[in-house]
Amino acid sequence: MYDAGQLLMVPLHAAFTLHERNWMQQFSGHFAREFARFEAAQRNEKAEDRLGRLQYVYLSSRFLVLAAQSGKEELIPTYLPSVLYREVERVWKQEPAWQWGRKPFAGGMKERVLWKLSDPKTKKNYEKAITDEELFLFAIAADLRTYERETFNGSIESPLITDVLTVADKAFRKGVKFRGKGRWVFQPGVWSDHPDYLYAGRREKKRNMKPAPVKDIAWDTSHSHRFPLWLLSLSQAQKEDSPQRSFYETLRKGMEKQFYEQVLVQPTREFPAYRTKNFIDGRNGVYRWGYQSLGPNNGYGPYELSGTLLLGWWTFLDSDRIRHVYGKMAHQLPSIVSVAGIYNGPDEPLKHASSQQQLKLKELLMNLSGGMEVKIKD
């Protein structure tokens, strides 16, 4: 579900943007099949599966909005909206919400978010972080509000959705910190003592290096790539000419400036492709050093989160210069062998191969994957 939510999002929007009827129908059939099994999966769900589930539910809520906005309601499975409303209610108010350093919140995700916004005393800064789980739920609720407006012309508005969006507004107004010229970052410093961020001050990877935390470090660019679409969902959910719509549109423009001016690295003669720095504030230190799936003495060095660019979500910043970036990338990939290492991240097997083997392997990876990340297991 996690992979589907990431990899199908741009194709989903392309189907409606390009008016590809066959693509739309394929997505409609997909959701009809998957949501027929969704309720059974819910009963067997484990707590650690919730993020993947929410990412997939967000894909389906975007389908709901796109179909409604395009006047193609016949593509929407009849039970899809009701399942999405029940999912929001379950996560927001009913299912206990896990939390670092304490027992789960019995009142659901709402209770957990409100606790975080109350500035509680915690042992670790990251215990107060608004997580991607919560941001996905905010965006799903926003899509349901847009669906209500498209379907019922504003005559019906769910109190549940209003409640979620009210808390979402509080979270963004409290968490956004502007950095000048409209640029901003979300909750700077809140992840500074999280294990994934403890080496953010290191500019190169070395064996047995010591942590170098950065006090005001911002989100990593890999997780941040969802913000453009989250913000689009939240903006569309607001009434036109409302202060809330203006707020989220300001954030969308500010995120575009932050990404393009502080994070994106233009191609050069030495490195002929686009890269991104590892953190959304423009820092480029080491991320996830010693992470479980990467092994000891390994992690993401400078620029090694650039593969996230290939997922395409930054295009939802919707500016001419971002579209130019993706147009240029489309002409370059997958033929540029020299960038495969950066886009594929810190894959351990490559370091044991000869230079000629590495070159052939990278070329094979890029051709097979269309530029997407490939993990080598054997």
XYZ file of C-alpha atoms in Angstrom:
378
model
C 0.000 0.000 0.000
C 2.858 2.361 0.799
C 4.527 1.783 -2.577
C 1.261 2.068 -4.488
C 0.460 5.340 -2.744
C 3.803 6.786 -3.821
C 4.248 5.400 -7.314
C 0.677 5.693 -8.626
C 0.017 9.286 -7.539
C 1.490 11.026 -10.589
C -0.014 8.518 -13.069
C -3.394 9.056 -11.379
C -3.240 12.811 -11.895
C -1.907 12.334 -15.431
C -4.955 10.227 -16.299
C -7.306 13.125 -15.565
C -5.016 15.939 -16.716
C -4.472 14.253 -20.105
C -8.131 13.106 -20.362
C -7.056 9.497 -20.862
C -10.354 7.702 -20.471
C -8.799 4.224 -20.482
C -6.373 5.170 -17.699
C -9.224 6.608 -15.631
C -11.212 3.399 -16.038
C -8.214 1.314 -15.004
C -7.943 3.294 -11.767
C -11.697 2.985 -11.230
C -11.484 -0.787 -11.610
C -8.469 -0.923 -9.333
C -10.217 0.893 -6.485
C -13.394 -1.158 -6.960
C -11.376 -4.347 -6.475
C -9.157 -3.143 -3.652
C -11.855 -1.537 -1.528
C -13.911 -4.697 -1.727
C -11.119 -6.240 0.385
C -10.396 -3.136 2.413
C -12.695 -3.810 5.338
C -11.260 -7.291 5.905
C -7.749 -5.847 5.851
C -8.796 -3.285 8.456
C -9.751 -6.000 10.933
C -6.340 -7.644 10.573
C -4.285 -4.449 10.501
C -1.177 -4.130 12.643
C -0.185 -0.771 14.133
C 2.989 -0.555 12.038
C 0.953 -0.887 8.824
C -1.046 2.294 9.392
C 1.274 4.688 7.562
C 1.180 2.590 4.397
C -2.575 2.290 4.708
C -3.032 6.050 5.050
C -0.775 6.727 2.085
C -2.904 4.386 -0.030
C -6.152 5.903 1.285
C -4.805 9.299 0.220
C -4.316 7.966 -3.307
C -7.978 6.917 -3.308
C -9.182 10.259 -1.908
C -7.296 12.049 -4.701
C -9.087 9.779 -7.194
C -12.391 10.743 -5.588
C -11.630 14.456 -5.988
C -10.298 14.193 -9.534
C -13.305 12.195 -10.705
C -15.739 14.638 -9.077
C -13.950 17.711 -10.423
C -13.916 16.208 -13.925
C -17.636 15.461 -13.883
C -16.956 11.713 -14.061
C -18.720 10.559 -10.907
C -19.691 7.334 -12.670
C -16.063 6.202 -12.237
C -16.353 6.329 -8.428
C -17.248 2.957 -6.833
C -20.516 3.482 -4.975
C -19.095 2.503 -1.590
C -15.776 4.384 -1.860
C -16.846 7.704 -0.224
C -18.488 5.984 2.760
C -15.428 3.790 3.325
C -13.192 6.874 3.331
C -15.392 8.694 5.838
C -15.350 5.661 8.127
C -11.566 5.433 7.797
C -11.135 9.072 8.862
C -13.504 8.639 11.809
C -11.794 5.426 12.920
C -8.272 6.891 12.891
C -9.271 10.349 14.156
C -11.444 9.388 17.107
C -11.643 5.638 17.723
C -8.422 3.720 17.171
C -5.778 4.211 19.893
C -2.930 6.362 18.572
C 0.600 5.172 19.374
C 3.070 7.656 20.795
C 6.781 7.581 21.607
C 7.610 7.386 25.303
C 4.121 6.773 26.633
C 1.035 4.616 26.246
C -1.196 5.148 23.185
C -3.851 7.863 23.196
C -7.198 6.147 23.698
C -9.037 9.043 22.030
C -7.347 8.487 18.687
C -5.189 10.694 16.532
C -7.122 13.848 17.442
C -6.159 13.479 21.100
C -2.538 12.896 20.123
C -2.317 15.962 17.843
C -3.938 18.255 20.396
C -1.490 16.982 23.018
C 1.440 17.800 20.737
C 0.081 21.283 20.048
C -0.176 21.960 23.798
C 3.647 22.125 24.111
C 3.956 19.205 26.521
C 7.167 18.485 28.367
C 8.865 15.530 26.697
C 12.195 13.743 26.994
C 12.820 14.069 23.250
C 11.951 16.867 20.853
C 10.671 14.480 18.207
C 7.927 13.256 20.529
C 6.130 16.528 19.665
C 6.561 16.182 15.891
C 3.508 16.330 13.667
C 4.135 13.164 11.681
C 3.377 12.103 8.138
C 0.588 9.896 9.512
C -1.217 12.974 10.788
C -0.504 15.025 7.679
C -1.885 12.269 5.460
C -5.087 12.221 7.493
C -5.381 16.021 7.255
C -5.072 15.759 3.468
C -7.574 12.892 3.187
C -10.107 14.916 5.195
C -9.427 17.913 2.952
C -10.160 15.809 -0.133
C -13.451 14.675 1.388
C -14.425 18.311 1.990
C -13.646 19.099 -1.665
C -15.753 16.102 -2.685
C -18.644 17.445 -0.584
C -18.431 20.804 -2.311
C -18.249 19.262 -5.782
C -21.092 16.824 -5.113
C -23.478 18.728 -2.851
C -22.584 22.313 -3.795
C -21.727 23.160 -0.193
C -25.155 22.156 1.161
C -23.761 19.224 3.152
C -20.589 19.414 5.239
C -19.523 16.659 7.598
C -18.840 17.883 11.165
C -16.130 15.202 11.377
C -14.270 16.685 8.412
C -14.656 20.214 9.780
C -13.139 19.040 13.059
C -10.094 17.502 11.341
C -9.518 20.570 9.164
C -9.777 22.918 12.140
C -7.018 21.030 13.930
C -4.972 20.851 10.726
C -5.134 24.638 10.437
C -3.856 24.980 14.006
C -1.020 22.536 13.316
C 0.187 24.403 10.232
C -0.116 27.861 11.766
C 1.889 26.707 14.770
C 4.410 24.581 12.889
C 5.302 26.778 9.894
C 8.322 29.016 10.409
C 9.018 31.548 7.663
C 12.598 32.069 6.531
C 12.348 35.264 4.497
C 11.056 36.009 0.979
C 8.077 33.750 1.641
C 10.141 30.610 2.165
C 9.359 28.391 5.164
C 10.079 25.118 6.934
C 7.832 22.998 9.156
C 8.684 22.509 12.838
C 12.440 23.192 12.543
C 14.425 21.418 15.245
C 11.690 19.007 16.233
C 13.573 16.055 14.702
C 17.017 17.138 15.929
C 17.359 14.338 18.513
C 15.710 11.595 16.463
C 18.114 8.763 15.472
C 17.550 9.413 11.758
C 18.808 12.995 12.131
C 21.676 12.620 14.604
C 24.343 12.870 11.876
C 22.844 15.826 10.003
C 25.928 17.916 10.792
C 28.272 15.466 9.025
C 29.069 16.426 5.435
C 30.559 13.078 4.410
C 30.230 9.427 5.351
C 33.002 7.890 7.451
C 33.199 4.655 9.363
C 32.542 4.858 13.107
C 31.837 8.584 13.009
C 30.222 10.256 16.007
C 26.806 11.962 15.953
C 26.656 15.632 14.981
C 23.059 16.802 15.576
C 21.852 20.152 14.247
C 19.659 22.058 16.695
C 17.242 23.577 14.173
C 17.372 20.907 11.454
C 14.322 20.731 9.188
C 12.578 17.719 7.645
C 14.524 15.531 5.235
C 13.672 16.052 1.569
C 12.514 12.453 1.125
C 9.586 12.862 3.523
C 9.056 16.485 2.468
C 8.180 15.566 -1.116
C 4.561 14.961 -0.008
C 4.012 18.555 1.145
C 3.197 19.960 -2.327
C 0.201 17.660 -2.697
C -0.869 17.842 0.932
C -0.986 21.619 0.568
C -2.942 21.387 -2.689
C -5.544 19.204 -0.980
C -5.798 21.565 1.982
C -6.064 24.615 -0.261
C -8.795 23.132 -2.470
C -10.830 22.242 0.617
C -11.202 25.893 1.647
C -13.831 28.303 0.372
C -12.633 30.584 -2.395
C -11.474 34.028 -1.224
C -11.321 32.773 2.375
C -8.370 33.536 4.682
C -7.765 29.787 4.959
C -7.475 29.382 1.168
C -5.094 32.341 1.044
C -3.006 30.834 3.872
C -2.497 27.496 2.142
C -1.816 29.127 -1.222
C 0.839 31.240 0.464
C 2.371 28.059 1.839
C 2.339 26.419 -1.591
C 4.176 29.354 -3.139
C 6.607 29.498 -0.221
C 7.352 25.778 -0.474
C 8.081 26.191 -4.175
C 10.582 28.945 -3.390
C 12.150 26.953 -0.568
C 12.568 23.861 -2.714
C 13.742 25.529 -5.906
C 16.054 28.075 -4.310
C 17.430 26.184 -1.302
C 17.190 22.463 -2.055
C 17.301 21.796 -5.797
C 20.775 21.673 -7.340
C 20.989 22.484 -11.047
C 22.934 20.261 -13.481
C 26.564 21.171 -14.075
C 29.270 20.030 -16.451
C 30.694 17.858 -13.674
C 27.295 16.396 -12.711
C 24.833 16.647 -15.632
C 21.582 16.002 -13.765
C 19.393 17.518 -11.060
C 20.074 16.699 -7.435
C 18.513 17.643 -4.111
C 20.154 18.401 -0.809
C 19.181 16.059 1.990
C 17.187 18.486 4.148
C 14.476 20.933 3.183
C 16.259 23.851 4.872
C 19.098 23.468 2.344
C 21.485 21.544 4.575
C 23.130 18.522 3.013
C 24.386 16.368 5.880
C 24.108 12.640 6.477
C 20.664 11.130 6.996
C 19.708 7.812 8.603
C 23.235 6.699 9.466
C 23.118 3.094 10.656
C 19.445 2.729 9.702
C 18.223 -0.842 10.063
C 17.672 -1.526 6.356
C 21.042 0.030 5.408
C 23.247 -1.651 7.991
C 26.050 -0.286 10.194
C 28.430 2.382 8.863
C 26.016 3.214 6.073
C 23.423 5.874 5.404
C 22.420 8.626 3.010
C 25.327 10.935 2.273
C 25.064 14.337 0.567
C 22.624 14.296 -2.380
C 21.736 10.619 -1.870
C 18.050 11.427 -1.297
C 17.877 12.798 -4.864
C 16.050 9.677 -6.057
C 12.879 11.074 -4.483
C 12.799 13.571 -7.355
C 11.869 10.702 -9.654
C 8.603 10.048 -7.806
C 7.385 13.302 -9.342
C 5.459 14.790 -6.406
C 7.402 18.055 -6.536
C 5.526 18.795 -9.766
C 2.458 19.579 -7.637
C 4.190 22.837 -6.678
C 2.747 23.811 -10.061
C 5.170 26.463 -11.286
C 6.685 26.919 -14.727
C 10.198 26.384 -13.431
C 9.291 23.131 -11.683
C 7.626 21.878 -14.868
C 10.802 22.822 -16.748
C 12.838 20.705 -14.327
C 10.706 17.627 -14.957
C 10.648 18.221 -18.688
C 14.426 18.319 -18.731
C 14.688 15.217 -16.534
C 12.330 13.327 -18.839
C 14.739 13.874 -21.730
C 17.774 12.857 -19.670
C 16.654 9.646 -17.985
C 17.378 6.815 -18.039
C 20.391 7.351 -20.291
C 22.691 9.210 -17.854
C 24.604 6.368 -16.261
C 26.791 8.644 -14.151
C 23.926 9.687 -11.865
C 22.561 6.234 -11.058
C 24.536 5.964 -7.843
C 23.075 9.189 -6.447
C 19.519 8.343 -7.496
C 19.681 4.794 -6.179
C 21.027 5.854 -2.792
C 23.577 4.020 -0.622
C 23.282 0.521 -2.066
C 25.936 -1.623 -0.413
C 26.441 -4.249 -3.201
C 27.894 -1.683 -5.619
C 30.979 -1.017 -3.519
C 32.238 -4.600 -3.961
C 32.162 -4.496 -7.779
C 34.955 -3.360 -10.088
C 34.642 0.008 -11.828
C 33.598 -1.653 -15.076
C 31.055 -3.845 -13.260
C 29.648 -0.819 -11.448
C 29.201 1.047 -14.708
C 27.408 -1.870 -16.366
C 25.249 -2.514 -13.306
C 24.232 1.136 -12.983
C 23.330 1.278 -16.674
C 21.251 -1.875 -16.302
C 19.491 -0.485 -13.219
C 18.589 2.756 -14.922
C 17.278 1.045 -18.042
C 15.240 -1.491 -16.106
C 13.817 0.966 -13.608
C 13.167 3.989 -15.776
C 15.196 5.934 -13.260
C 13.378 4.651 -10.187
C 15.163 3.204 -7.167
C 16.093 -0.464 -7.356
C 17.291 -2.478 -4.354
C 19.731 -5.319 -4.979
C 19.199 -8.242 -2.596
C 21.651 -10.767 -3.980
